[in-house]
Amino acid sequence: MPKKHQQKALLTKPQPSTPHTLSSSKSTTQNESSSRNVNDLIRESRRLQIRNEPRDLQPASAASIHPSLRAVLDLPILPPPVPRFGARSSGPSRLRRIPGPPPPRSWLTDSIHAPASLRNAAEADNCGVRIQLRSSSLPNGAFPPPKSLQNLVLKKIATTWEWHAQNDYDYLEMLPTNLKETLLSYLAVYNEAQINPLRLLFLNNEHEERAEVHRLDLSNALGVWTTFKQLERDLVVKQPPVRGPDAEIETWETAEASDDLSSPAFLLGTVHNFINLKHLSLALPPVHTKAASWSSLLSLAAELRTLTSLSLAYWPQPTFTPVAASTRAVITTPRSPPVVYGGSDMYTAHDNDWREAAGILRTLSRSLYCLKWLDLTGCGDWFAALRWRPSSSSSDLSSSDRYGPEWNGGWRGLERLILEVGWKPVPLCTDATVPGLDQELWNVEDERKMYRYRKERQKYAEIHNTAQSVARYLRALRKEAGGRWIEVDISEEVLV
C-alpha cells in the first residue's frame, strides 16, 4: 500500500520564547549530557567512590623494617598486601576443575574421601552420629591419683611433648623405667606431635636398662608418629648373618662350601631390644586404620612370643590384601595354573565367609601362646570371625577345626577377652522451640541426621549381639574341652 503523505509544516517545532543567551547555554548542556553514555556514568561513579574512600596513610619506610626490629620497637605488624584482581596463582588451583556444579554437602560429609576440614566440621555439626569410647587399658599400669602433682606434670609434659623432646633431650634418659612407662601411656592420650617417644625414652639407654621394661603402651602411635616397619625395627633388630665362633676354615674347598648361609657356620641373630616385654598395646586411632598391617603383625608376633597382654583396639578386618577389598582378578601365566588376586572383599560380612580372617587369627594364636589378656575394642565388624566355622553345605566341614583361633590350643591360657563396641551413638540434638509461621515444619537436615542415628543404633545392637554370641560360644567350647573359664567384657546394652 502507498504511504500516506504527511505535511511537514505540522511537524515544525516552534521557536522558543526565551532569550538568546539562555537558549545557547541550555543547548550546550543538553549536548554534553547526550554525549555521555552509560559506561561514562559508571566510570565517573567509581572515580568518585575511590576518591571518597578513607586511605590508610603509612610511611614509605614501614615495610622495610625487619620483623625482629619491629618486635623490639613494638610496632604493629602490617597486613599482607591485597592480591591483585585477576592475578593467577600457581599450584593446584591452576588445575582444571571438574565441570558441572559442585557436589552437595551431604555427599562430602558422608564420604571417606572428604577433606579433613570438611570431615571435622561435619563431625562437629552432626551430633546424631557417634562418639568414640575407650574404657579398657593395658594391664600392669601404675598411674598416679587424678588430683596429684605427678598427674598434672605428666599431663603437661604429654601435651607439650614437642617442646620437651627438643629441649629436655638429655634429661629424659635419666628418668626411672617405671616413670617412662607411665609417661608413654600419657603420650598415647595427649600427644599429637610426630616425634618418636619410644626412641627418646628407651632406645638411647643401654641394653641392661631396657631389660627392666615390661610394659609399652603404644596406643595411637601407628599412623601418627611411627609406622609398622619403624616399630618393628625399634622392637626387634635383625642382625646380618655372622660366622660362628667354632667354624674354622682349613682349605679353600671348605671355605667355598661354607659360603652357604644355611650352613651351621653362619648364625642369623635376632636381638630383642625389650627382652622382658610382657604387655604391648598397638591400638589404632579410628582415623588411621590404614596404618595396620596383619602380615607385619604376624611377623612381629613370631618374635614376641612371650607377650601376656596385647591390645588390637580399632584394628580393621584381618586380611593380607586390604587394598584389593573391591578388586577380584584372575591372573593367568603360561605354564602355571591361574591365580586369583583378592582375598576378603566388601561382602565378607554379608556372605558370612570369614575364611581368610579366621586363618590369620589362627596363625596369631599359634605365635602368641602365652597370651592371657586380649583387647579387641572397636573391632565389631569382624567379631564373627572369632567363632566362624564352615557351613554345613561346604566341602570343608570335615576339617572345620582348622579354622579360627585355637581357643583350646595356643590361646588356652587366655583369661580375659574384651569385645566392646568402642563407640556409642549420640541422639539427635533437636531444637525445642516452636517453629514460627514463616519456618518450615519439616527439616530435611534433621531428618537425615535422625535416619543416620537409627542406623547407628541398629549397628550398635548388631555388634552387641555378636559379642554375646561369641562369649557363649567360647565358654561352651572351653567347657566341652575341660579348659579354664574365660571372662568376656561386653559393652552395655542400654543406649544413652
Tab-separated table of C-alpha atoms in Angstrom:
chain	number	residue	atom	x	y	z
A	1	MET	CA	0.000	0.000	0.000
A	2	PRO	CA	1.293	3.535	-0.671
A	3	LYS	CA	2.368	5.535	2.347
A	4	LYS	CA	0.281	8.414	3.495
A	5	HIS	CA	1.651	11.851	2.791
A	6	GLN	CA	2.352	13.815	5.962
A	7	GLN	CA	2.573	17.536	5.994
A	8	LYS	CA	5.941	18.783	7.238
A	9	ALA	CA	4.511	22.069	8.290
A	10	LEU	CA	2.612	20.462	11.106
A	11	LEU	CA	5.813	18.819	12.483
A	12	THR	CA	7.787	22.037	12.685
A	13	LYS	CA	8.959	22.864	16.215
A	14	PRO	CA	8.010	26.343	17.372
A	15	GLN	CA	10.669	28.854	18.290
A	16	PRO	CA	11.427	29.288	21.991
A	17	SER	CA	10.382	32.467	23.691
A	18	THR	CA	13.458	32.628	25.981
A	19	PRO	CA	16.370	34.971	25.462
A	20	HIS	CA	19.152	34.078	23.081
A	21	THR	CA	21.827	33.728	25.838
A	22	LEU	CA	19.822	31.263	27.903
A	23	SER	CA	18.924	29.176	24.932
A	24	SER	CA	22.570	28.831	23.876
A	25	SER	CA	23.763	27.674	27.335
A	26	LYS	CA	20.900	25.193	27.669
A	27	SER	CA	21.665	23.676	24.306
A	28	THR	CA	25.331	23.110	25.240
A	29	THR	CA	24.435	21.236	28.492
A	30	GLN	CA	21.974	19.051	26.606
A	31	ASN	CA	24.639	18.146	24.069
A	32	GLU	CA	27.134	17.196	26.834
A	33	SER	CA	24.592	15.007	28.663
A	34	SER	CA	23.517	13.292	25.484
A	35	SER	CA	27.138	12.545	24.529
A	36	ARG	CA	27.860	10.699	27.867
A	37	ASN	CA	26.726	7.105	27.718
A	38	VAL	CA	26.132	4.557	30.497
A	39	ASN	CA	29.790	3.454	30.662
A	40	ASP	CA	30.924	7.008	31.271
A	41	LEU	CA	28.476	7.393	34.112
A	42	ILE	CA	29.618	4.124	35.748
A	43	ARG	CA	33.263	5.141	35.389
A	44	GLU	CA	32.531	8.524	36.932
A	45	SER	CA	30.726	6.939	39.911
A	46	ARG	CA	33.659	4.583	40.541
A	47	ARG	CA	36.079	7.505	40.412
A	48	LEU	CA	34.043	9.385	42.976
A	49	GLN	CA	33.784	6.300	45.197
A	50	ILE	CA	37.556	5.751	45.206
A	51	ARG	CA	38.118	9.426	45.902
A	52	ASN	CA	35.801	9.372	48.933
A	53	GLU	CA	37.263	6.183	50.489
A	54	PRO	CA	39.488	6.771	53.559
A	55	ARG	CA	43.098	5.959	52.832
A	56	ASP	CA	45.437	4.389	55.394
A	57	LEU	CA	48.480	6.570	55.110
A	58	GLN	CA	51.600	4.675	56.127
A	59	PRO	CA	55.201	5.799	55.897
A	60	ALA	CA	57.122	4.511	52.931
A	61	SER	CA	59.817	3.045	55.150
A	62	ALA	CA	57.393	0.991	57.277
A	63	ALA	CA	57.572	-2.058	55.056
A	64	SER	CA	61.370	-2.040	55.077
A	65	ILE	CA	61.697	-2.669	58.829
A	66	HIS	CA	62.960	-6.143	59.685
A	67	PRO	CA	60.497	-8.320	61.643
A	68	SER	CA	62.967	-8.704	64.533
A	69	LEU	CA	63.365	-4.909	64.827
A	70	ARG	CA	59.633	-4.499	64.566
A	71	ALA	CA	59.202	-6.780	67.575
A	72	VAL	CA	61.841	-4.863	69.550
A	73	LEU	CA	60.322	-1.463	68.727
A	74	ASP	CA	56.834	-2.809	69.468
A	75	LEU	CA	55.497	-1.759	66.072
A	76	PRO	CA	52.257	-3.272	64.756
A	77	ILE	CA	52.511	-5.954	62.124
A	78	LEU	CA	51.442	-4.686	58.736
A	79	PRO	CA	48.737	-6.666	56.959
A	80	PRO	CA	49.794	-8.562	53.838
A	81	PRO	CA	49.205	-6.820	50.520
A	82	VAL	CA	45.859	-7.382	48.928
A	83	PRO	CA	46.156	-9.712	45.912
A	84	ARG	CA	45.608	-8.083	42.612
A	85	PHE	CA	42.365	-8.734	40.895
A	86	GLY	CA	42.705	-11.327	38.175
A	87	ALA	CA	46.188	-12.468	39.238
A	88	ARG	CA	46.755	-16.146	38.599
A	89	SER	CA	48.228	-18.269	41.381
A	90	SER	CA	50.489	-21.241	40.839
A	91	GLY	CA	49.878	-24.673	42.265
A	92	PRO	CA	46.895	-26.998	42.442
A	93	SER	CA	44.463	-24.095	41.961
A	94	ARG	CA	45.575	-23.812	38.349
A	95	LEU	CA	44.443	-27.344	37.641
A	96	ARG	CA	41.353	-27.840	35.583
A	97	ARG	CA	38.224	-28.006	37.655
A	98	ILE	CA	35.625	-30.731	37.350
A	99	PRO	CA	32.910	-29.490	35.007
A	100	GLY	CA	29.453	-29.009	36.345
A	101	PRO	CA	28.056	-27.755	39.639
A	102	PRO	CA	29.750	-28.691	42.935
A	103	PRO	CA	28.503	-31.834	44.708
A	104	PRO	CA	26.034	-31.459	47.572
A	105	ARG	CA	27.445	-31.036	51.054
A	106	SER	CA	25.771	-34.247	52.257
A	107	TRP	CA	27.777	-36.255	49.717
A	108	LEU	CA	31.060	-34.858	51.005
A	109	THR	CA	30.306	-35.192	54.714
A	110	ASP	CA	29.421	-38.868	54.392
A	111	SER	CA	32.314	-39.752	52.085
A	112	ILE	CA	35.541	-41.334	53.280
A	113	HIS	CA	37.422	-39.201	50.731
A	114	ALA	CA	36.181	-35.899	52.158
A	115	PRO	CA	38.796	-33.292	53.127
A	116	ALA	CA	39.887	-33.212	56.754
A	117	SER	CA	38.442	-29.741	57.372
A	118	LEU	CA	35.052	-30.680	55.985
A	119	ARG	CA	35.070	-34.009	57.829
A	120	ASN	CA	35.863	-32.330	61.148
A	121	ALA	CA	33.187	-29.731	60.600
A	122	ALA	CA	30.683	-32.436	59.791
A	123	GLU	CA	31.581	-34.351	62.935
A	124	ALA	CA	31.084	-31.205	64.991
A	125	ASP	CA	27.732	-30.403	63.389
A	126	ASN	CA	26.279	-33.896	63.217
A	127	CYS	CA	25.546	-34.606	66.838
A	128	GLY	CA	23.413	-37.616	65.922
A	129	VAL	CA	26.199	-39.966	64.768
A	130	ARG	CA	28.661	-41.476	67.303
A	131	ILE	CA	31.405	-40.746	69.801
A	132	GLN	CA	34.490	-42.845	70.433
A	133	LEU	CA	34.905	-44.620	73.774
A	134	ARG	CA	37.880	-46.361	75.365
A	135	SER	CA	37.145	-47.948	78.726
A	136	SER	CA	39.899	-50.591	78.795
A	137	SER	CA	43.583	-50.024	79.462
A	138	LEU	CA	46.698	-52.121	79.288
A	139	PRO	CA	47.263	-54.169	82.472
A	140	ASN	CA	50.084	-53.676	84.956
A	141	GLY	CA	49.957	-49.889	84.767
A	142	ALA	CA	50.862	-47.742	87.787
A	143	PHE	CA	49.170	-44.368	87.403
A	144	PRO	CA	49.208	-41.528	89.946
A	145	PRO	CA	45.966	-40.234	91.514
A	146	PRO	CA	43.979	-37.831	89.310
A	147	LYS	CA	44.480	-34.792	91.562
A	148	SER	CA	48.132	-35.386	92.375
A	149	LEU	CA	51.031	-33.200	91.284
A	150	GLN	CA	52.633	-36.055	89.369
A	151	ASN	CA	49.496	-36.490	87.285
A	152	LEU	CA	49.438	-32.784	86.397
A	153	VAL	CA	53.120	-32.767	85.486
A	154	LEU	CA	52.878	-35.872	83.297
A	155	LYS	CA	49.830	-34.494	81.527
A	156	LYS	CA	51.589	-31.185	80.891
A	157	ILE	CA	54.668	-32.947	79.517
A	158	ALA	CA	52.491	-35.063	77.220
A	159	THR	CA	50.579	-32.074	75.840
A	160	THR	CA	53.812	-30.140	75.180
A	161	TRP	CA	55.867	-33.147	74.129
A	162	GLU	CA	57.363	-31.484	71.070
A	163	TRP	CA	58.981	-28.770	73.182
A	164	HIS	CA	60.297	-31.231	75.804
A	165	ALA	CA	61.663	-33.546	73.127
A	166	GLN	CA	63.782	-30.707	71.742
A	167	ASN	CA	64.900	-29.036	74.984
A	168	ASP	CA	64.890	-31.834	77.595
A	169	TYR	CA	66.512	-34.427	75.393
A	170	ASP	CA	69.351	-35.174	77.823
A	171	TYR	CA	67.149	-35.347	80.909
A	172	LEU	CA	64.576	-37.806	79.572
A	173	GLU	CA	67.132	-40.607	79.623
A	174	MET	CA	67.619	-40.221	83.375
A	175	LEU	CA	64.006	-40.960	84.288
A	176	PRO	CA	63.264	-44.255	86.077
A	177	THR	CA	61.921	-47.071	83.947
A	178	ASN	CA	58.511	-47.231	85.613
A	179	LEU	CA	58.078	-43.458	85.158
A	180	LYS	CA	58.968	-43.783	81.478
A	181	GLU	CA	56.317	-46.447	81.036
A	182	THR	CA	53.722	-44.203	82.697
A	183	LEU	CA	54.758	-41.215	80.595
A	184	LEU	CA	54.382	-43.331	77.461
A	185	SER	CA	50.767	-44.043	78.443
A	186	TYR	CA	50.122	-40.317	78.905
A	187	LEU	CA	51.641	-39.638	75.499
A	188	ALA	CA	49.260	-42.167	73.976
A	189	VAL	CA	46.343	-39.995	75.088
A	190	TYR	CA	47.526	-36.369	74.986
A	191	ASN	CA	50.306	-36.301	72.392
A	192	GLU	CA	49.782	-35.281	68.771
A	193	ALA	CA	53.358	-34.388	67.816
A	194	GLN	CA	55.118	-36.529	65.223
A	195	ILE	CA	58.162	-37.229	67.401
A	196	ASN	CA	59.004	-40.807	68.328
A	197	PRO	CA	58.948	-41.034	72.163
A	198	LEU	CA	59.991	-44.690	72.152
A	199	ARG	CA	63.458	-43.845	70.869
A	200	LEU	CA	63.911	-40.842	73.153
A	201	LEU	CA	62.859	-42.654	76.318
A	202	PHE	CA	64.227	-46.162	75.883
A	203	LEU	CA	66.413	-46.779	72.846
A	204	ASN	CA	69.124	-44.325	73.880
A	205	ASN	CA	69.874	-46.294	77.051
A	206	GLU	CA	71.997	-49.355	77.487
A	207	HIS	CA	70.657	-52.821	76.845
A	208	GLU	CA	70.712	-53.687	80.565
A	209	GLU	CA	68.329	-50.818	81.387
A	210	ARG	CA	65.929	-51.850	78.610
A	211	ALA	CA	65.705	-55.287	80.203
A	212	GLU	CA	63.654	-53.682	83.007
A	213	VAL	CA	60.884	-52.634	80.605
A	214	HIS	CA	57.782	-54.830	80.911
A	215	ARG	CA	55.029	-52.570	79.533
A	216	LEU	CA	54.826	-50.480	76.341
A	217	ASP	CA	51.603	-48.567	75.737
A	218	LEU	CA	51.877	-47.612	72.059
A	219	SER	CA	48.225	-46.688	71.600
A	220	ASN	CA	47.518	-44.126	68.869
A	221	ALA	CA	51.136	-44.402	67.696
A	222	LEU	CA	50.705	-46.121	64.330
A	223	GLY	CA	49.941	-43.548	61.699
A	224	VAL	CA	50.826	-40.588	63.963
A	225	TRP	CA	54.497	-40.749	64.938
A	226	THR	CA	55.574	-44.171	63.638
A	227	THR	CA	54.841	-46.823	61.049
A	228	PHE	CA	54.732	-50.562	61.448
A	229	LYS	CA	58.108	-51.034	59.768
A	230	GLN	CA	59.728	-48.470	62.050
A	231	LEU	CA	58.095	-50.040	65.083
A	232	GLU	CA	59.333	-53.484	64.100
A	233	ARG	CA	62.882	-52.122	63.800
A	234	ASP	CA	62.569	-50.468	67.217
A	235	LEU	CA	61.373	-53.625	68.958
A	236	VAL	CA	63.423	-56.262	67.149
A	237	VAL	CA	66.814	-55.843	65.496
A	238	LYS	CA	67.665	-58.482	62.928
A	239	GLN	CA	71.407	-58.755	62.536
A	240	PRO	CA	73.100	-59.883	59.317
A	241	PRO	CA	74.457	-63.439	59.176
A	242	VAL	CA	77.721	-63.845	61.057
A	243	ARG	CA	80.169	-66.703	61.129
A	244	GLY	CA	80.000	-68.939	64.140
A	245	PRO	CA	82.911	-68.918	66.596
A	246	ASP	CA	83.543	-72.650	66.273
A	247	ALA	CA	83.743	-72.620	62.492
A	248	GLU	CA	87.332	-72.916	61.244
A	249	ILE	CA	88.376	-72.803	57.604
A	250	GLU	CA	91.170	-75.237	56.789
A	251	THR	CA	91.300	-75.235	52.973
A	252	TRP	CA	89.865	-73.223	50.116
A	253	GLU	CA	87.412	-76.028	49.326
A	254	THR	CA	85.884	-75.866	52.781
A	255	ALA	CA	85.700	-72.073	52.551
A	256	GLU	CA	83.731	-72.245	49.301
A	257	ALA	CA	81.456	-74.903	50.778
A	258	SER	CA	80.799	-72.836	53.878
A	259	ASP	CA	79.659	-69.748	51.963
A	260	ASP	CA	76.108	-71.080	52.052
A	261	LEU	CA	74.022	-69.099	54.564
A	262	SER	CA	72.135	-72.241	55.562
A	263	SER	CA	75.258	-73.918	56.820
A	264	PRO	CA	75.874	-74.115	60.572
A	265	ALA	CA	78.914	-71.886	60.174
A	266	PHE	CA	76.581	-68.877	59.776
A	267	LEU	CA	74.233	-67.682	62.526
A	268	LEU	CA	71.238	-65.426	61.885
A	269	GLY	CA	70.973	-63.378	65.070
A	270	THR	CA	67.856	-61.513	66.259
A	271	VAL	CA	68.314	-59.032	69.083
A	272	HIS	CA	65.275	-58.051	71.151
A	273	ASN	CA	65.515	-54.524	72.475
A	274	PHE	CA	62.980	-55.389	75.181
A	275	ILE	CA	63.652	-58.987	76.134
A	276	ASN	CA	61.258	-58.933	79.120
A	277	LEU	CA	58.351	-57.228	77.375
A	278	LYS	CA	55.027	-58.663	78.580
A	279	HIS	CA	52.364	-56.026	77.878
A	280	LEU	CA	52.044	-54.325	74.477
A	281	SER	CA	49.338	-52.044	73.112
A	282	LEU	CA	49.032	-51.494	69.356
A	283	ALA	CA	45.650	-49.770	69.482
A	284	LEU	CA	44.956	-47.618	66.458
A	285	PRO	CA	43.303	-44.236	66.224
A	286	PRO	CA	39.967	-44.730	64.415
A	287	VAL	CA	41.084	-42.319	61.677
A	288	HIS	CA	44.344	-44.162	60.912
A	289	THR	CA	43.145	-47.715	60.331
A	290	LYS	CA	45.167	-47.897	57.107
A	291	ALA	CA	48.361	-47.949	59.189
A	292	ALA	CA	47.565	-51.517	60.327
A	293	SER	CA	49.232	-54.454	58.596
A	294	TRP	CA	48.304	-58.004	59.531
A	295	SER	CA	51.243	-59.503	57.673
A	296	SER	CA	53.650	-57.304	59.659
A	297	LEU	CA	51.819	-58.175	62.869
A	298	LEU	CA	52.247	-61.892	62.273
A	299	SER	CA	55.955	-61.479	61.618
A	300	LEU	CA	56.324	-59.366	64.765
A	301	ALA	CA	54.297	-61.821	66.851
A	302	ALA	CA	56.657	-64.605	65.821
A	303	GLU	CA	59.436	-62.687	67.603
A	304	LEU	CA	57.399	-61.612	70.659
A	305	ARG	CA	56.102	-64.980	71.744
A	306	THR	CA	56.240	-64.210	75.467
A	307	LEU	CA	53.602	-61.471	75.414
A	308	THR	CA	50.869	-61.905	78.006
A	309	SER	CA	48.771	-58.805	77.144
A	310	LEU	CA	48.015	-57.406	73.693
A	311	SER	CA	45.666	-54.635	72.575
A	312	LEU	CA	44.474	-54.531	68.965
A	313	ALA	CA	41.738	-51.957	69.502
A	314	TYR	CA	40.151	-50.496	66.355
A	315	TRP	CA	42.084	-52.774	64.024
A	316	PRO	CA	40.429	-53.399	60.652
A	317	GLN	CA	39.306	-56.722	59.272
A	318	PRO	CA	42.091	-59.343	59.143
A	319	THR	CA	43.268	-59.653	55.560
A	320	PHE	CA	46.514	-59.774	53.635
A	321	THR	CA	45.133	-57.706	50.739
A	322	PRO	CA	43.390	-54.651	52.242
A	323	VAL	CA	43.769	-52.667	49.008
A	324	ALA	CA	42.050	-55.393	46.981
A	325	ALA	CA	38.841	-55.347	49.016
A	326	SER	CA	36.883	-54.195	45.958
A	327	THR	CA	39.075	-55.963	43.373
A	328	ARG	CA	38.986	-59.517	42.183
A	329	ALA	CA	41.022	-60.567	39.163
A	330	VAL	CA	42.288	-63.839	37.757
A	331	ILE	CA	45.931	-63.695	36.715
A	332	THR	CA	46.873	-66.244	34.071
A	333	THR	CA	50.500	-67.044	33.383
A	334	PRO	CA	51.886	-69.561	30.907
A	335	ARG	CA	52.799	-72.998	32.249
A	336	SER	CA	51.123	-72.392	35.605
A	337	PRO	CA	47.571	-72.522	36.939
A	338	PRO	CA	45.594	-69.262	37.168
A	339	VAL	CA	45.960	-67.240	40.357
A	340	VAL	CA	43.042	-65.355	41.870
A	341	TYR	CA	44.106	-61.935	43.161
A	342	GLY	CA	41.949	-60.801	46.049
A	343	GLY	CA	41.136	-62.155	49.486
A	344	SER	CA	38.386	-60.856	51.720
A	345	ASP	CA	36.125	-58.455	49.873
A	346	MET	CA	33.485	-55.972	50.944
A	347	TYR	CA	30.804	-58.680	51.011
A	348	THR	CA	32.576	-60.911	53.534
A	349	ALA	CA	30.288	-59.994	56.419
A	350	HIS	CA	27.172	-60.256	54.240
A	351	ASP	CA	28.123	-63.712	52.974
A	352	ASN	CA	29.459	-64.847	56.383
A	353	ASP	CA	32.669	-66.021	54.725
A	354	TRP	CA	35.460	-65.314	57.228
A	355	ARG	CA	37.851	-67.901	55.845
A	356	GLU	CA	40.857	-65.600	55.450
A	357	ALA	CA	40.254	-63.726	58.709
A	358	ALA	CA	39.876	-66.963	60.672
A	359	GLY	CA	43.120	-68.285	59.195
A	360	ILE	CA	45.040	-65.137	60.181
A	361	LEU	CA	43.704	-65.290	63.732
A	362	ARG	CA	44.658	-68.946	63.944
A	363	THR	CA	48.237	-68.147	62.952
A	364	LEU	CA	48.303	-65.348	65.532
A	365	SER	CA	47.078	-67.683	68.270
A	366	ARG	CA	49.845	-70.162	67.486
A	367	SER	CA	52.509	-67.453	67.779
A	368	LEU	CA	51.251	-65.792	70.980
A	369	TYR	CA	50.764	-68.927	73.063
A	370	CYS	CA	51.440	-67.083	76.359
A	371	LEU	CA	48.625	-64.580	75.900
A	372	LYS	CA	46.298	-64.030	78.870
A	373	TRP	CA	44.657	-60.691	78.037
A	374	LEU	CA	43.396	-59.594	74.601
A	375	ASP	CA	41.657	-56.318	73.764
A	376	LEU	CA	39.582	-56.151	70.578
A	377	THR	CA	37.668	-52.948	71.314
A	378	GLY	CA	36.216	-51.330	68.205
A	379	CYS	CA	36.670	-54.458	66.068
A	380	GLY	CA	32.970	-55.247	65.977
A	381	ASP	CA	32.949	-55.552	62.198
A	382	TRP	CA	34.801	-58.870	62.408
A	383	PHE	CA	33.712	-60.284	65.788
A	384	ALA	CA	32.018	-63.084	63.834
A	385	ALA	CA	35.445	-64.344	62.655
A	386	LEU	CA	36.235	-65.421	66.245
A	387	ARG	CA	33.596	-68.168	66.102
A	388	TRP	CA	33.425	-68.850	62.374
A	389	ARG	CA	33.128	-72.380	61.060
A	390	PRO	CA	32.332	-73.549	57.506
A	391	SER	CA	28.662	-74.009	56.747
A	392	SER	CA	27.044	-77.421	56.564
A	393	SER	CA	26.910	-77.191	52.768
A	394	SER	CA	30.652	-76.525	52.496
A	395	SER	CA	33.044	-79.259	51.456
A	396	ASP	CA	35.445	-78.359	54.304
A	397	LEU	CA	33.032	-79.389	57.059
A	398	SER	CA	35.133	-82.420	57.991
A	399	SER	CA	38.137	-80.176	58.641
A	400	SER	CA	36.301	-77.360	60.427
A	401	ASP	CA	38.784	-77.490	63.310
A	402	ARG	CA	41.407	-75.958	61.045
A	403	TYR	CA	39.657	-72.569	61.066
A	404	GLY	CA	39.566	-69.906	63.715
A	405	PRO	CA	41.838	-69.268	66.707
A	406	GLU	CA	42.989	-72.200	68.811
A	407	TRP	CA	40.967	-71.429	71.922
A	408	ASN	CA	41.960	-74.740	73.489
A	409	GLY	CA	45.420	-74.795	71.929
A	410	GLY	CA	47.620	-71.733	71.565
A	411	TRP	CA	45.169	-69.480	73.422
A	412	ARG	CA	44.189	-71.989	76.064
A	413	GLY	CA	45.643	-69.661	78.705
A	414	LEU	CA	43.585	-66.635	77.610
A	415	GLU	CA	41.671	-65.469	80.670
A	416	ARG	CA	40.120	-62.166	79.604
A	417	LEU	CA	38.803	-61.076	76.204
A	418	ILE	CA	37.467	-57.535	75.661
A	419	LEU	CA	34.792	-57.287	72.974
A	420	GLU	CA	33.468	-53.773	73.493
A	421	VAL	CA	31.869	-51.788	70.696
A	422	GLY	CA	34.229	-48.849	71.178
A	423	TRP	CA	31.743	-46.142	70.250
A	424	LYS	CA	28.256	-45.017	71.199
A	425	PRO	CA	25.569	-43.374	69.049
A	426	VAL	CA	24.606	-39.875	70.109
A	427	PRO	CA	20.941	-38.841	69.941
A	428	LEU	CA	19.917	-36.057	67.620
A	429	CYS	CA	20.111	-32.513	69.012
A	430	THR	CA	16.759	-31.040	68.026
A	431	ASP	CA	15.547	-27.533	68.734
A	432	ALA	CA	12.808	-27.497	71.346
A	433	THR	CA	11.403	-24.105	70.250
A	434	VAL	CA	8.135	-24.000	68.383
A	435	PRO	CA	8.663	-23.047	64.731
A	436	GLY	CA	7.163	-19.773	63.605
A	437	LEU	CA	4.745	-19.196	60.825
A	438	ASP	CA	7.484	-18.416	58.353
A	439	GLN	CA	9.510	-21.543	59.237
A	440	GLU	CA	9.121	-24.988	57.761
A	441	LEU	CA	7.663	-27.709	59.980
A	442	TRP	CA	9.809	-30.409	58.342
A	443	ASN	CA	13.593	-30.026	58.176
A	444	VAL	CA	15.406	-32.201	55.669
A	445	GLU	CA	18.734	-31.961	57.527
A	446	ASP	CA	17.218	-33.095	60.826
A	447	GLU	CA	15.505	-35.982	59.087
A	448	ARG	CA	18.794	-37.068	57.555
A	449	LYS	CA	20.515	-36.972	60.958
A	450	MET	CA	17.694	-38.927	62.552
A	451	TYR	CA	17.989	-41.574	59.859
A	452	ARG	CA	21.727	-41.902	60.487
A	453	TYR	CA	21.128	-42.107	64.222
A	454	ARG	CA	18.687	-45.012	63.742
A	455	LYS	CA	21.241	-46.780	61.565
A	456	GLU	CA	23.943	-46.291	64.205
A	457	ARG	CA	21.673	-47.730	66.895
A	458	GLN	CA	20.922	-50.718	64.695
A	459	LYS	CA	24.648	-51.251	64.051
A	460	TYR	CA	25.400	-50.966	67.771
A	461	ALA	CA	22.774	-53.587	68.584
A	462	GLU	CA	24.137	-55.982	65.949
A	463	ILE	CA	27.710	-55.706	67.281
A	464	HIS	CA	26.485	-56.174	70.860
A	465	ASN	CA	24.537	-59.301	69.931
A	466	THR	CA	27.521	-60.711	68.020
A	467	ALA	CA	29.778	-60.167	71.045
A	468	GLN	CA	27.297	-62.016	73.266
A	469	SER	CA	27.150	-64.956	70.849
A	470	VAL	CA	30.972	-65.105	70.749
A	471	ALA	CA	31.084	-65.164	74.559
A	472	ARG	CA	28.583	-68.042	74.730
A	473	TYR	CA	30.475	-69.936	72.024
A	474	LEU	CA	33.859	-69.593	73.765
A	475	ARG	CA	32.551	-70.643	77.159
A	476	ALA	CA	30.811	-73.660	75.672
A	477	LEU	CA	33.973	-74.582	73.782
A	478	ARG	CA	36.125	-74.309	76.913
A	479	LYS	CA	33.611	-76.261	78.977
A	480	GLU	CA	33.485	-79.061	76.415
A	481	ALA	CA	37.281	-79.395	76.365
A	482	GLY	CA	37.643	-79.012	80.134
A	483	GLY	CA	39.554	-75.731	79.846
A	484	ARG	CA	39.625	-72.757	82.176
A	485	TRP	CA	36.936	-70.116	82.403
A	486	ILE	CA	37.272	-67.101	80.066
A	487	GLU	CA	35.982	-63.677	81.052
A	488	VAL	CA	34.491	-61.680	78.159
A	489	ASP	CA	33.858	-57.927	78.608
A	490	ILE	CA	30.932	-56.605	76.561
A	491	SER	CA	29.598	-53.071	76.265
A	492	GLU	CA	26.400	-52.032	77.956
A	493	GLU	CA	23.199	-52.637	76.078
A	494	VAL	CA	21.428	-49.533	77.323
A	495	LEU	CA	21.908	-46.596	74.979
A	496	VAL	CA	22.062	-43.033	76.197
